């Protein structure tokens, strides 16, 4: 009986020893398992927190201007663009303008020569002389008919001949005027084979198409002229934003190479959608300066008014990998002591949160927060770049 009891005790001791061995082995394995690092979390000690001068705050609704970004070019309205032509063909004898030159209305742009001018002037002089004779004959016939000396038929014939010649003279006079030849000067006997081409309005010469000695055909363009006093901005706005555009809205723009911002007012919204899904918006420039020229590319902002929107200081938003983030204080760990008595200082744990950014103005940027974001969270207003830098360094070390 005692022997069986002794054997039972030995077996029980062996089993307990085996169980304890397994538990020790399991505890050791668990202790060596690494806890995965949270890629969106970063810690700062109290010393680090104070050294970077970190500041916390809340997201606030701020009154920011709402706008749409657009691009386009400086243009001149069609009514302010002129193609200078000659109503008659001829060889260019003089060219008095160059591209970029400002000329006033009535300035002689070019002089052309054509023998046909001589024939027109000769016909005008002869017809004008005959009309003078027929006028006198008509007056004489009227007197004769009045005194019953001549038949009324003679008066009618004289009237018809005079009217016919008057019409011919009027036609020739109009042809001379179209050719920019003064009929009064021709009537005095001043005949020339040359005629001037005048500028029909003031403006800058944008293109010259001919030169001395070249033949210019009838109605062929000699030069282009642009009156830049009424220039406009044409920008392209995506169709999704076109409903927000209204006449009278302000467009702030800068032309390429121009550091000064200029103002224009929307006066026309296009009704045609281009293949890139944009619509033309035209605006009149308020103060036209000489350093902006037709065709210049512009970057523009169309002001839509102001609105209350969640916003943060620019320094609170950091960019990484093409995205924008803010940091919020997730929790703090107060001072504590290790088992060996070593004192651990206070720890601040921050979490990185992705946001969408909007309008930036006066040092603030509008943000769109993720769903279920707690707006009472403390946001890092100053020190966000330091947190991002530490987070990046931790990732590189791993």
C-alpha positions as YAML, in Angstrom:
chain: A
units: angstrom
residues:
- id: 1
  name: UNK
  ca: [0.00, 0.00, 0.00]
- id: 2
  name: UNK
  ca: [2.80, 2.40, 0.91]
- id: 3
  name: UNK
  ca: [4.70, 1.36, -2.15]
- id: 4
  name: UNK
  ca: [1.75, 2.22, -4.47]
- id: 5
  name: UNK
  ca: [1.36, 5.59, -2.82]
- id: 6
  name: UNK
  ca: [5.02, 6.30, -3.33]
- id: 7
  name: UNK
  ca: [4.78, 5.42, -7.04]
- id: 8
  name: UNK
  ca: [1.72, 7.70, -7.42]
- id: 9
  name: UNK
  ca: [3.63, 10.61, -5.95]
- id: 10
  name: UNK
  ca: [6.57, 10.10, -8.35]
- id: 11
  name: UNK
  ca: [4.29, 10.06, -11.43]
- id: 12
  name: UNK
  ca: [2.38, 13.14, -10.28]
- id: 13
  name: UNK
  ca: [5.64, 15.04, -9.74]
- id: 14
  name: UNK
  ca: [6.82, 14.16, -13.23]
- id: 15
  name: UNK
  ca: [3.59, 15.43, -14.82]
- id: 16
  name: UNK
  ca: [3.67, 18.71, -12.89]
- id: 17
  name: UNK
  ca: [7.30, 19.24, -13.94]
- id: 18
  name: UNK
  ca: [6.42, 18.70, -17.59]
- id: 19
  name: UNK
  ca: [3.51, 21.18, -17.40]
- id: 20
  name: UNK
  ca: [5.67, 23.86, -15.79]
- id: 21
  name: UNK
  ca: [8.31, 23.35, -18.49]
- id: 22
  name: UNK
  ca: [5.71, 23.90, -21.23]
- id: 23
  name: UNK
  ca: [4.41, 27.06, -19.57]
- id: 24
  name: UNK
  ca: [7.88, 28.53, -19.28]
- id: 25
  name: UNK
  ca: [8.57, 27.82, -22.93]
- id: 26
  name: UNK
  ca: [5.25, 29.42, -23.99]
- id: 27
  name: UNK
  ca: [5.94, 32.55, -21.91]
- id: 28
  name: UNK
  ca: [9.33, 32.99, -23.50]
- id: 29
  name: UNK
  ca: [7.94, 32.79, -27.05]
- id: 30
  name: UNK
  ca: [5.23, 35.30, -26.28]
- id: 31
  name: UNK
  ca: [7.76, 37.71, -24.83]
- id: 32
  name: UNK
  ca: [9.81, 37.64, -28.05]
- id: 33
  name: UNK
  ca: [6.89, 38.45, -30.40]
- id: 34
  name: UNK
  ca: [7.19, 42.07, -31.75]
- id: 35
  name: UNK
  ca: [4.15, 44.29, -31.66]
- id: 36
  name: UNK
  ca: [3.61, 45.86, -35.13]
- id: 37
  name: UNK
  ca: [4.37, 49.59, -35.30]
- id: 38
  name: UNK
  ca: [1.42, 51.89, -36.15]
- id: 39
  name: UNK
  ca: [2.53, 53.74, -39.30]
- id: 40
  name: UNK
  ca: [0.14, 56.62, -38.60]
- id: 41
  name: UNK
  ca: [1.24, 57.17, -35.01]
- id: 42
  name: UNK
  ca: [4.28, 59.00, -33.64]
- id: 43
  name: UNK
  ca: [5.47, 59.80, -30.09]
- id: 44
  name: UNK
  ca: [7.12, 62.90, -28.70]
- id: 45
  name: UNK
  ca: [8.67, 63.15, -25.29]
- id: 46
  name: UNK
  ca: [7.91, 66.18, -23.17]
- id: 47
  name: UNK
  ca: [11.41, 67.51, -23.92]
- id: 48
  name: UNK
  ca: [10.84, 67.16, -27.67]
- id: 49
  name: UNK
  ca: [7.39, 68.70, -27.34]
- id: 50
  name: UNK
  ca: [8.85, 71.78, -25.67]
- id: 51
  name: UNK
  ca: [11.93, 72.05, -27.89]
- id: 52
  name: UNK
  ca: [9.94, 72.48, -31.12]
- id: 53
  name: UNK
  ca: [7.53, 74.93, -29.47]
- id: 54
  name: UNK
  ca: [4.55, 72.78, -30.36]
- id: 55
  name: UNK
  ca: [1.13, 74.39, -30.28]
- id: 56
  name: UNK
  ca: [-2.27, 72.68, -30.23]
- id: 57
  name: UNK
  ca: [-5.65, 74.04, -31.18]
- id: 58
  name: UNK
  ca: [-8.97, 73.26, -32.83]
- id: 59
  name: UNK
  ca: [-10.29, 73.40, -36.35]
- id: 60
  name: UNK
  ca: [-12.33, 76.59, -36.69]
- id: 61
  name: UNK
  ca: [-14.81, 77.88, -39.23]
- id: 62
  name: UNK
  ca: [-13.11, 80.75, -41.03]
- id: 63
  name: UNK
  ca: [-14.47, 83.25, -43.54]
- id: 64
  name: UNK
  ca: [-12.45, 82.49, -46.68]
- id: 65
  name: UNK
  ca: [-12.97, 83.64, -50.23]
- id: 66
  name: UNK
  ca: [-14.27, 80.92, -52.50]
- id: 67
  name: UNK
  ca: [-12.86, 80.83, -56.01]
- id: 68
  name: UNK
  ca: [-12.22, 78.75, -59.11]
- id: 69
  name: UNK
  ca: [-8.81, 78.49, -60.71]
- id: 70
  name: UNK
  ca: [-8.67, 78.87, -64.48]
- id: 71
  name: UNK
  ca: [-6.25, 79.62, -67.29]
- id: 72
  name: UNK
  ca: [-6.57, 81.36, -70.62]
- id: 73
  name: UNK
  ca: [-5.16, 84.20, -72.68]
- id: 74
  name: UNK
  ca: [-5.40, 87.93, -73.39]
- id: 75
  name: UNK
  ca: [-7.54, 88.66, -76.42]
- id: 76
  name: UNK
  ca: [-8.87, 91.63, -78.35]
- id: 77
  name: UNK
  ca: [-12.62, 91.70, -79.20]
- id: 78
  name: UNK
  ca: [-13.33, 91.21, -82.92]
- id: 79
  name: UNK
  ca: [-14.71, 94.75, -83.20]
- id: 80
  name: UNK
  ca: [-11.30, 96.06, -82.13]
- id: 81
  name: UNK
  ca: [-9.35, 94.04, -84.68]
- id: 82
  name: UNK
  ca: [-8.86, 95.51, -88.14]
- id: 83
  name: UNK
  ca: [-7.38, 94.08, -91.31]
- id: 84
  name: UNK
  ca: [-6.11, 96.95, -93.44]
- id: 85
  name: UNK
  ca: [-6.74, 96.33, -97.13]
- id: 86
  name: UNK
  ca: [-6.57, 98.16, -100.44]
- id: 87
  name: UNK
  ca: [-9.73, 98.42, -102.53]
- id: 88
  name: UNK
  ca: [-7.59, 98.48, -105.66]
- id: 89
  name: UNK
  ca: [-4.59, 96.42, -106.63]
- id: 90
  name: UNK
  ca: [-1.19, 97.96, -107.14]
- id: 91
  name: UNK
  ca: [2.53, 97.81, -106.44]
- id: 92
  name: UNK
  ca: [3.65, 98.98, -103.01]
- id: 93
  name: UNK
  ca: [5.79, 102.12, -103.35]
- id: 94
  name: UNK
  ca: [6.17, 102.85, -99.61]
- id: 95
  name: UNK
  ca: [5.50, 101.03, -96.34]
- id: 96
  name: UNK
  ca: [5.30, 103.25, -93.29]
- id: 97
  name: UNK
  ca: [4.60, 100.83, -90.40]
- id: 98
  name: UNK
  ca: [6.31, 97.99, -88.60]
- id: 99
  name: UNK
  ca: [4.94, 95.37, -86.25]
- id: 100
  name: UNK
  ca: [4.44, 96.63, -82.72]
- id: 101
  name: UNK
  ca: [4.15, 100.29, -83.73]
- id: 102
  name: UNK
  ca: [1.24, 102.33, -82.42]
- id: 103
  name: UNK
  ca: [-0.50, 104.38, -85.10]
- id: 104
  name: UNK
  ca: [-3.44, 106.77, -84.96]
- id: 105
  name: UNK
  ca: [-6.56, 106.75, -87.06]
- id: 106
  name: UNK
  ca: [-5.88, 108.20, -90.53]
- id: 107
  name: UNK
  ca: [-2.15, 107.39, -90.51]
- id: 108
  name: UNK
  ca: [-0.75, 106.51, -93.95]
- id: 109
  name: UNK
  ca: [0.10, 102.81, -93.73]
- id: 110
  name: UNK
  ca: [1.33, 102.32, -97.31]
- id: 111
  name: UNK
  ca: [1.28, 103.88, -100.77]
- id: 112
  name: UNK
  ca: [0.46, 101.85, -103.88]
- id: 113
  name: UNK
  ca: [0.76, 102.65, -107.58]
- id: 114
  name: UNK
  ca: [-1.65, 101.59, -110.33]
- id: 115
  name: UNK
  ca: [-2.09, 103.10, -113.84]
- id: 116
  name: UNK
  ca: [-5.83, 102.45, -113.47]
- id: 117
  name: UNK
  ca: [-5.93, 105.37, -111.05]
- id: 118
  name: UNK
  ca: [-5.00, 107.69, -113.94]
- id: 119
  name: UNK
  ca: [-7.90, 106.48, -116.07]
- id: 120
  name: UNK
  ca: [-10.41, 106.90, -113.25]
- id: 121
  name: UNK
  ca: [-9.22, 110.43, -112.56]
- id: 122
  name: UNK
  ca: [-9.28, 111.30, -116.27]
- id: 123
  name: UNK
  ca: [-12.83, 109.96, -116.62]
- id: 124
  name: UNK
  ca: [-13.87, 111.93, -113.56]
- id: 125
  name: UNK
  ca: [-12.43, 115.18, -114.90]
- id: 126
  name: UNK
  ca: [-14.06, 114.71, -118.32]
- id: 127
  name: UNK
  ca: [-17.41, 113.69, -116.88]
- id: 128
  name: UNK
  ca: [-17.33, 116.55, -114.38]
- id: 129
  name: UNK
  ca: [-16.66, 118.97, -117.23]
- id: 130
  name: UNK
  ca: [-19.49, 117.55, -119.36]
- id: 131
  name: UNK
  ca: [-21.83, 117.72, -116.39]
- id: 132
  name: UNK
  ca: [-21.03, 121.41, -116.05]
- id: 133
  name: UNK
  ca: [-21.96, 121.96, -119.70]
- id: 134
  name: UNK
  ca: [-25.17, 119.90, -119.37]
- id: 135
  name: UNK
  ca: [-26.14, 121.85, -116.27]
- id: 136
  name: UNK
  ca: [-25.90, 125.09, -118.23]
- id: 137
  name: UNK
  ca: [-27.80, 123.61, -121.19]
- id: 138
  name: UNK
  ca: [-30.55, 122.41, -118.82]
- id: 139
  name: UNK
  ca: [-30.91, 125.89, -117.38]
- id: 140
  name: UNK
  ca: [-31.12, 127.37, -120.88]
- id: 141
  name: UNK
  ca: [-33.80, 124.89, -121.97]
- id: 142
  name: UNK
  ca: [-35.87, 125.75, -118.93]
- id: 143
  name: UNK
  ca: [-35.80, 129.45, -119.91]
- id: 144
  name: UNK
  ca: [-36.73, 128.65, -123.51]
- id: 145
  name: UNK
  ca: [-39.65, 126.49, -122.47]
- id: 146
  name: UNK
  ca: [-40.75, 129.15, -120.02]
- id: 147
  name: UNK
  ca: [-40.88, 131.69, -122.84]
- id: 148
  name: UNK
  ca: [-42.53, 129.14, -125.19]
- id: 149
  name: UNK
  ca: [-39.54, 129.33, -127.54]
- id: 150
  name: UNK
  ca: [-38.52, 125.63, -127.28]
- id: 151
  name: UNK
  ca: [-40.58, 122.50, -127.01]
- id: 152
  name: UNK
  ca: [-40.92, 120.72, -123.67]
- id: 153
  name: UNK
  ca: [-39.41, 117.64, -125.32]
- id: 154
  name: UNK
  ca: [-36.06, 119.44, -125.60]
- id: 155
  name: UNK
  ca: [-36.17, 120.22, -121.88]
- id: 156
  name: UNK
  ca: [-36.87, 116.59, -121.02]
- id: 157
  name: UNK
  ca: [-33.94, 115.43, -123.17]
- id: 158
  name: UNK
  ca: [-31.62, 117.98, -121.51]
- id: 159
  name: UNK
  ca: [-32.83, 116.88, -118.07]
- id: 160
  name: UNK
  ca: [-32.21, 113.22, -118.90]
- id: 161
  name: UNK
  ca: [-28.71, 113.85, -120.22]
- id: 162
  name: UNK
  ca: [-27.82, 115.90, -117.16]
- id: 163
  name: UNK
  ca: [-29.14, 113.27, -114.74]
- id: 164
  name: UNK
  ca: [-27.23, 110.53, -116.55]
- id: 165
  name: UNK
  ca: [-23.98, 112.46, -116.40]
- id: 166
  name: UNK
  ca: [-24.54, 113.41, -112.75]
- id: 167
  name: UNK
  ca: [-24.92, 109.72, -111.91]
- id: 168
  name: UNK
  ca: [-21.70, 108.91, -113.77]
- id: 169
  name: UNK
  ca: [-19.81, 111.66, -111.95]
- id: 170
  name: UNK
  ca: [-21.16, 110.45, -108.58]
- id: 171
  name: UNK
  ca: [-19.99, 106.92, -109.38]
- id: 172
  name: UNK
  ca: [-16.54, 108.05, -110.39]
- id: 173
  name: UNK
  ca: [-16.31, 110.25, -107.30]
- id: 174
  name: UNK
  ca: [-17.16, 107.24, -105.11]
- id: 175
  name: UNK
  ca: [-14.48, 105.14, -106.83]
- id: 176
  name: UNK
  ca: [-11.92, 107.86, -106.17]
- id: 177
  name: UNK
  ca: [-12.92, 108.03, -102.52]
- id: 178
  name: UNK
  ca: [-12.64, 104.25, -102.19]
- id: 179
  name: UNK
  ca: [-9.13, 104.53, -103.60]
- id: 180
  name: UNK
  ca: [-8.43, 107.31, -101.06]
- id: 181
  name: UNK
  ca: [-8.00, 109.90, -103.84]
- id: 182
  name: UNK
  ca: [-9.48, 113.33, -103.17]
- id: 183
  name: UNK
  ca: [-12.05, 114.18, -105.92]
- id: 184
  name: UNK
  ca: [-11.73, 117.92, -105.22]
- id: 185
  name: UNK
  ca: [-8.00, 117.74, -105.87]
- id: 186
  name: UNK
  ca: [-8.59, 115.81, -109.11]
- id: 187
  name: UNK
  ca: [-11.15, 118.40, -110.24]
- id: 188
  name: UNK
  ca: [-8.38, 120.99, -109.97]
- id: 189
  name: UNK
  ca: [-6.22, 118.93, -112.32]
- id: 190
  name: UNK
  ca: [-4.03, 117.14, -109.72]
- id: 191
  name: UNK
  ca: [-3.71, 113.62, -111.17]
- id: 192
  name: UNK
  ca: [-1.48, 110.86, -109.77]
- id: 193
  name: UNK
  ca: [-0.98, 107.15, -110.36]
- id: 194
  name: UNK
  ca: [-0.50, 106.60, -106.62]
- id: 195
  name: UNK
  ca: [-2.94, 106.25, -103.75]
- id: 196
  name: UNK
  ca: [-2.50, 106.02, -100.00]
- id: 197
  name: UNK
  ca: [-3.80, 103.29, -97.68]
- id: 198
  name: UNK
  ca: [-4.92, 104.78, -94.35]
- id: 199
  name: UNK
  ca: [-5.45, 103.24, -90.91]
- id: 200
  name: UNK
  ca: [-9.22, 103.10, -90.23]
- id: 201
  name: UNK
  ca: [-8.69, 103.18, -86.43]
- id: 202
  name: UNK
  ca: [-6.00, 103.67, -83.82]
- id: 203
  name: UNK
  ca: [-4.07, 100.74, -82.42]
- id: 204
  name: UNK
  ca: [-0.95, 98.62, -82.52]
- id: 205
  name: UNK
  ca: [0.24, 96.99, -85.73]
- id: 206
  name: UNK
  ca: [0.24, 93.27, -84.98]
- id: 207
  name: UNK
  ca: [1.21, 91.93, -88.41]
- id: 208
  name: UNK
  ca: [2.57, 93.30, -91.69]
- id: 209
  name: UNK
  ca: [1.99, 91.17, -94.80]
- id: 210
  name: UNK
  ca: [3.69, 93.13, -97.57]
- id: 211
  name: UNK
  ca: [6.78, 95.14, -98.46]
- id: 212
  name: UNK
  ca: [7.98, 97.72, -100.98]
- id: 213
  name: UNK
  ca: [7.80, 96.47, -104.57]
- id: 214
  name: UNK
  ca: [5.32, 93.70, -103.85]
- id: 215
  name: UNK
  ca: [2.06, 93.64, -105.78]
- id: 216
  name: UNK
  ca: [-1.02, 93.89, -103.57]
- id: 217
  name: UNK
  ca: [-4.21, 92.49, -105.04]
- id: 218
  name: UNK
  ca: [-7.69, 93.98, -104.64]
- id: 219
  name: UNK
  ca: [-8.87, 93.62, -101.02]
- id: 220
  name: UNK
  ca: [-5.64, 91.86, -100.06]
- id: 221
  name: UNK
  ca: [-4.63, 92.42, -96.43]
- id: 222
  name: UNK
  ca: [-1.67, 94.75, -96.02]
- id: 223
  name: UNK
  ca: [-1.45, 94.74, -92.21]
- id: 224
  name: UNK
  ca: [-3.42, 93.85, -89.08]
- id: 225
  name: UNK
  ca: [-4.25, 96.40, -86.43]
- id: 226
  name: UNK
  ca: [-5.44, 95.85, -82.85]
- id: 227
  name: UNK
  ca: [-7.01, 98.48, -80.63]
- id: 228
  name: UNK
  ca: [-5.75, 97.30, -77.24]
- id: 229
  name: UNK
  ca: [-7.66, 99.85, -75.18]
- id: 230
  name: UNK
  ca: [-10.51, 97.35, -74.81]
- id: 231
  name: UNK
  ca: [-8.70, 94.05, -74.31]
- id: 232
  name: UNK
  ca: [-10.32, 91.12, -72.52]
- id: 233
  name: UNK
  ca: [-9.39, 87.92, -70.76]
- id: 234
  name: UNK
  ca: [-10.73, 84.64, -72.10]
- id: 235
  name: UNK
  ca: [-10.43, 81.75, -69.63]
- id: 236
  name: UNK
  ca: [-11.65, 78.17, -69.81]
- id: 237
  name: UNK
  ca: [-13.81, 76.85, -66.96]
- id: 238
  name: UNK
  ca: [-14.77, 73.20, -66.55]
- id: 239
  name: UNK
  ca: [-18.43, 72.43, -67.15]
- id: 240
  name: UNK
  ca: [-18.93, 71.25, -63.54]
- id: 241
  name: UNK
  ca: [-18.09, 74.78, -62.32]
- id: 242
  name: UNK
  ca: [-19.85, 76.84, -64.97]
- id: 243
  name: UNK
  ca: [-23.08, 77.12, -62.93]
- id: 244
  name: UNK
  ca: [-21.10, 79.05, -60.28]
- id: 245
  name: UNK
  ca: [-20.04, 81.76, -62.76]
- id: 246
  name: UNK
  ca: [-22.13, 84.94, -62.98]
- id: 247
  name: UNK
  ca: [-21.78, 88.19, -64.91]
- id: 248
  name: UNK
  ca: [-20.00, 90.88, -62.92]
- id: 249
  name: UNK
  ca: [-17.82, 88.50, -60.92]
- id: 250
  name: UNK
  ca: [-14.20, 89.54, -60.41]
- id: 251
  name: UNK
  ca: [-11.35, 87.70, -62.10]
- id: 252
  name: UNK
  ca: [-7.86, 88.24, -60.71]
- id: 253
  name: UNK
  ca: [-5.16, 87.26, -63.18]
- id: 254
  name: UNK
  ca: [-1.47, 87.47, -63.94]
- id: 255
  name: UNK
  ca: [0.00, 87.35, -67.43]
- id: 256
  name: UNK
  ca: [3.15, 85.38, -68.15]
- id: 257
  name: UNK
  ca: [6.21, 87.29, -66.95]
- id: 258
  name: UNK
  ca: [4.11, 89.94, -65.22]
- id: 259
  name: UNK
  ca: [4.39, 90.09, -61.43]
- id: 260
  name: UNK
  ca: [1.50, 92.52, -61.05]
- id: 261
  name: UNK
  ca: [-1.98, 91.11, -60.49]
- id: 262
  name: UNK
  ca: [-4.74, 92.66, -62.59]
- id: 263
  name: UNK
  ca: [-8.52, 92.73, -62.37]
- id: 264
  name: UNK
  ca: [-11.21, 91.89, -64.93]
- id: 265
  name: UNK
  ca: [-15.01, 91.62, -64.73]
- id: 266
  name: UNK
  ca: [-17.00, 88.75, -66.25]
- id: 267
  name: UNK
  ca: [-19.34, 90.00, -68.98]
- id: 268
  name: UNK
  ca: [-20.00, 86.94, -71.15]
- id: 269
  name: UNK
  ca: [-20.31, 83.21, -70.47]
- id: 270
  name: UNK
  ca: [-19.99, 80.92, -73.48]
- id: 271
  name: UNK
  ca: [-22.75, 78.51, -74.50]
- id: 272
  name: UNK
  ca: [-20.54, 75.95, -76.23]
- id: 273
  name: UNK
  ca: [-18.71, 73.10, -74.48]
- id: 274
  name: UNK
  ca: [-15.32, 72.26, -75.99]
- id: 275
  name: UNK
  ca: [-14.00, 68.73, -76.42]
- id: 276
  name: UNK
  ca: [-12.00, 69.06, -73.19]
- id: 277
  name: UNK
  ca: [-15.29, 69.76, -71.33]
- id: 278
  name: UNK
  ca: [-14.56, 73.45, -70.75]
- id: 279
  name: UNK
  ca: [-16.56, 76.60, -71.47]
- id: 280
  name: UNK
  ca: [-15.16, 80.01, -72.44]
- id: 281
  name: UNK
  ca: [-15.67, 82.86, -69.99]
- id: 282
  name: UNK
  ca: [-14.90, 86.42, -71.16]
- id: 283
  name: UNK
  ca: [-14.01, 89.30, -68.85]
- id: 284
  name: UNK
  ca: [-13.17, 92.95, -69.52]
- id: 285
  name: UNK
  ca: [-9.84, 94.15, -68.14]
- id: 286
  name: UNK
  ca: [-10.37, 97.10, -65.80]
- id: 287
  name: UNK
  ca: [-7.00, 98.84, -66.09]
- id: 288
  name: UNK
  ca: [-5.21, 97.98, -69.32]
- id: 289
  name: UNK
  ca: [-1.45, 98.52, -69.17]
- id: 290
  name: UNK
  ca: [1.13, 98.48, -71.93]
- id: 291
  name: UNK
  ca: [2.93, 95.43, -70.55]
- id: 292
  name: UNK
  ca: [0.08, 93.07, -71.43]
- id: 293
  name: UNK
  ca: [-0.30, 92.09, -75.06]
- id: 294
  name: UNK
  ca: [-2.82, 90.07, -77.09]
- id: 295
  name: UNK
  ca: [-2.09, 86.36, -76.98]
- id: 296
  name: UNK
  ca: [-0.37, 86.36, -73.56]
- id: 297
  name: UNK
  ca: [-1.09, 83.28, -71.41]
- id: 298
  name: UNK
  ca: [-2.70, 84.03, -68.03]
- id: 299
  name: UNK
  ca: [-3.37, 82.20, -64.78]
- id: 300
  name: UNK
  ca: [-6.60, 83.42, -63.24]
- id: 301
  name: UNK
  ca: [-8.80, 83.11, -60.16]
- id: 302
  name: UNK
  ca: [-12.54, 83.69, -60.48]
- id: 303
  name: UNK
  ca: [-13.90, 84.99, -57.18]
- id: 304
  name: UNK
  ca: [-17.21, 83.41, -56.14]
- id: 305
  name: UNK
  ca: [-17.63, 85.28, -52.85]
- id: 306
  name: UNK
  ca: [-16.76, 84.30, -49.29]
- id: 307
  name: UNK
  ca: [-18.09, 81.54, -47.05]
- id: 308
  name: UNK
  ca: [-17.57, 80.04, -43.59]
- id: 309
  name: UNK
  ca: [-15.52, 76.86, -43.96]
- id: 310
  name: UNK
  ca: [-13.44, 74.60, -41.67]
- id: 311
  name: UNK
  ca: [-9.87, 75.87, -41.86]
- id: 312
  name: UNK
  ca: [-6.44, 75.57, -40.27]
- id: 313
  name: UNK
  ca: [-3.25, 77.64, -40.35]
- id: 314
  name: UNK
  ca: [-1.08, 76.73, -43.34]
- id: 315
  name: UNK
  ca: [1.65, 75.40, -41.00]
- id: 316
  name: UNK
  ca: [-0.74, 72.79, -39.58]
- id: 317
  name: UNK
  ca: [-1.03, 71.02, -42.95]
- id: 318
  name: UNK
  ca: [1.87, 68.95, -44.28]
- id: 319
  name: UNK
  ca: [2.26, 67.19, -47.59]
- id: 320
  name: UNK
  ca: [3.65, 63.74, -48.17]
- id: 321
  name: UNK
  ca: [3.39, 61.40, -51.14]
- id: 322
  name: UNK
  ca: [1.09, 63.78, -53.00]
- id: 323
  name: UNK
  ca: [-1.40, 63.87, -50.11]
- id: 324
  name: UNK
  ca: [-2.13, 66.34, -47.31]
- id: 325
  name: UNK
  ca: [-2.17, 65.49, -43.61]
- id: 326
  name: UNK
  ca: [-2.73, 66.98, -40.18]
- id: 327
  name: UNK
  ca: [-1.70, 65.60, -36.78]
- id: 328
  name: UNK
  ca: [-4.04, 65.26, -33.83]
- id: 329
  name: UNK
  ca: [-3.13, 64.56, -30.20]
- id: 330
  name: UNK
  ca: [-4.35, 61.02, -29.62]
- id: 331
  name: UNK
  ca: [-3.37, 60.68, -25.94]
- id: 332
  name: UNK
  ca: [-0.76, 61.59, -23.36]
- id: 333
  name: UNK
  ca: [1.08, 59.22, -21.03]
- id: 334
  name: UNK
  ca: [1.93, 60.83, -17.70]
- id: 335
  name: UNK
  ca: [5.27, 60.39, -15.91]
- id: 336
  name: UNK
  ca: [5.88, 56.88, -14.62]
- id: 337
  name: UNK
  ca: [8.62, 54.65, -13.20]
- id: 338
  name: UNK
  ca: [10.01, 51.40, -14.55]
- id: 339
  name: UNK
  ca: [10.35, 48.31, -12.37]
- id: 340
  name: UNK
  ca: [13.93, 49.27, -11.70]
- id: 341
  name: UNK
  ca: [12.83, 52.69, -10.48]
- id: 342
  name: UNK
  ca: [13.90, 54.68, -13.56]
- id: 343
  name: UNK
  ca: [11.60, 57.62, -14.13]
- id: 344
  name: UNK
  ca: [10.00, 57.92, -17.59]
- id: 345
  name: UNK
  ca: [9.03, 61.43, -18.72]
- id: 346
  name: UNK
  ca: [5.64, 62.37, -20.07]
- id: 347
  name: UNK
  ca: [4.87, 61.13, -23.60]
- id: 348
  name: UNK
  ca: [2.64, 62.70, -26.26]
- id: 349
  name: UNK
  ca: [1.19, 60.37, -28.88]
- id: 350
  name: UNK
  ca: [-0.01, 61.91, -32.15]
- id: 351
  name: UNK
  ca: [-1.95, 60.42, -35.06]
- id: 352
  name: UNK
  ca: [-1.62, 61.41, -38.72]
- id: 353
  name: UNK
  ca: [-4.95, 62.14, -40.47]
- id: 354
  name: UNK
  ca: [-5.39, 62.68, -44.21]
- id: 355
  name: UNK
  ca: [-7.43, 65.74, -45.26]
- id: 356
  name: UNK
  ca: [-8.45, 67.43, -48.50]
- id: 357
  name: UNK
  ca: [-7.41, 71.05, -48.90]
- id: 358
  name: UNK
  ca: [-9.27, 73.91, -50.53]
- id: 359
  name: UNK
  ca: [-8.99, 77.69, -50.62]
- id: 360
  name: UNK
  ca: [-5.90, 79.32, -49.07]
- id: 361
  name: UNK
  ca: [-6.10, 82.93, -47.94]
- id: 362
  name: UNK
  ca: [-4.44, 85.11, -45.29]
- id: 363
  name: UNK
  ca: [-2.39, 82.22, -43.88]
- id: 364
  name: UNK
  ca: [-5.35, 79.82, -43.55]
- id: 365
  name: UNK
  ca: [-6.37, 76.87, -45.73]
- id: 366
  name: UNK
  ca: [-9.81, 75.30, -45.95]
- id: 367
  name: UNK
  ca: [-9.87, 71.57, -45.15]
- id: 368
  name: UNK
  ca: [-12.32, 68.76, -45.80]
- id: 369
  name: UNK
  ca: [-12.18, 66.29, -42.94]
- id: 370
  name: UNK
  ca: [-12.73, 62.52, -43.11]
- id: 371
  name: UNK
  ca: [-16.05, 61.07, -42.01]
- id: 372
  name: UNK
  ca: [-16.57, 60.55, -38.25]
- id: 373
  name: UNK
  ca: [-13.75, 62.97, -37.47]
- id: 374
  name: UNK
  ca: [-14.07, 64.35, -33.96]
- id: 375
  name: UNK
  ca: [-13.94, 68.13, -34.46]
- id: 376
  name: UNK
  ca: [-13.11, 68.63, -30.80]
- id: 377
  name: UNK
  ca: [-9.76, 66.86, -31.34]
- id: 378
  name: UNK
  ca: [-6.65, 68.86, -30.55]
- id: 379
  name: UNK
  ca: [-4.81, 69.57, -33.79]
- id: 380
  name: UNK
  ca: [-1.11, 70.33, -34.03]
- id: 381
  name: UNK
  ca: [-0.99, 73.94, -35.25]
- id: 382
  name: UNK
  ca: [2.77, 74.32, -34.93]
- id: 383
  name: UNK
  ca: [5.27, 71.45, -35.12]
- id: 384
  name: UNK
  ca: [3.53, 69.28, -37.72]
- id: 385
  name: UNK
  ca: [6.64, 69.18, -39.92]
- id: 386
  name: UNK
  ca: [8.72, 67.95, -36.97]
- id: 387
  name: UNK
  ca: [6.26, 65.13, -36.36]
- id: 388
  name: UNK
  ca: [6.27, 64.18, -40.04]
- id: 389
  name: UNK
  ca: [10.08, 64.22, -40.09]
- id: 390
  name: UNK
  ca: [10.31, 61.89, -37.09]
- id: 391
  name: UNK
  ca: [7.70, 59.58, -38.60]
- id: 392
  name: UNK
  ca: [9.66, 59.39, -41.87]
- id: 393
  name: UNK
  ca: [12.90, 58.69, -40.02]
- id: 394
  name: UNK
  ca: [11.24, 55.84, -38.10]
- id: 395
  name: UNK
  ca: [10.06, 54.29, -41.36]
- id: 396
  name: UNK
  ca: [13.58, 54.47, -42.82]
- id: 397
  name: UNK
  ca: [15.06, 52.81, -39.75]
- id: 398
  name: UNK
  ca: [12.56, 49.99, -40.00]
...
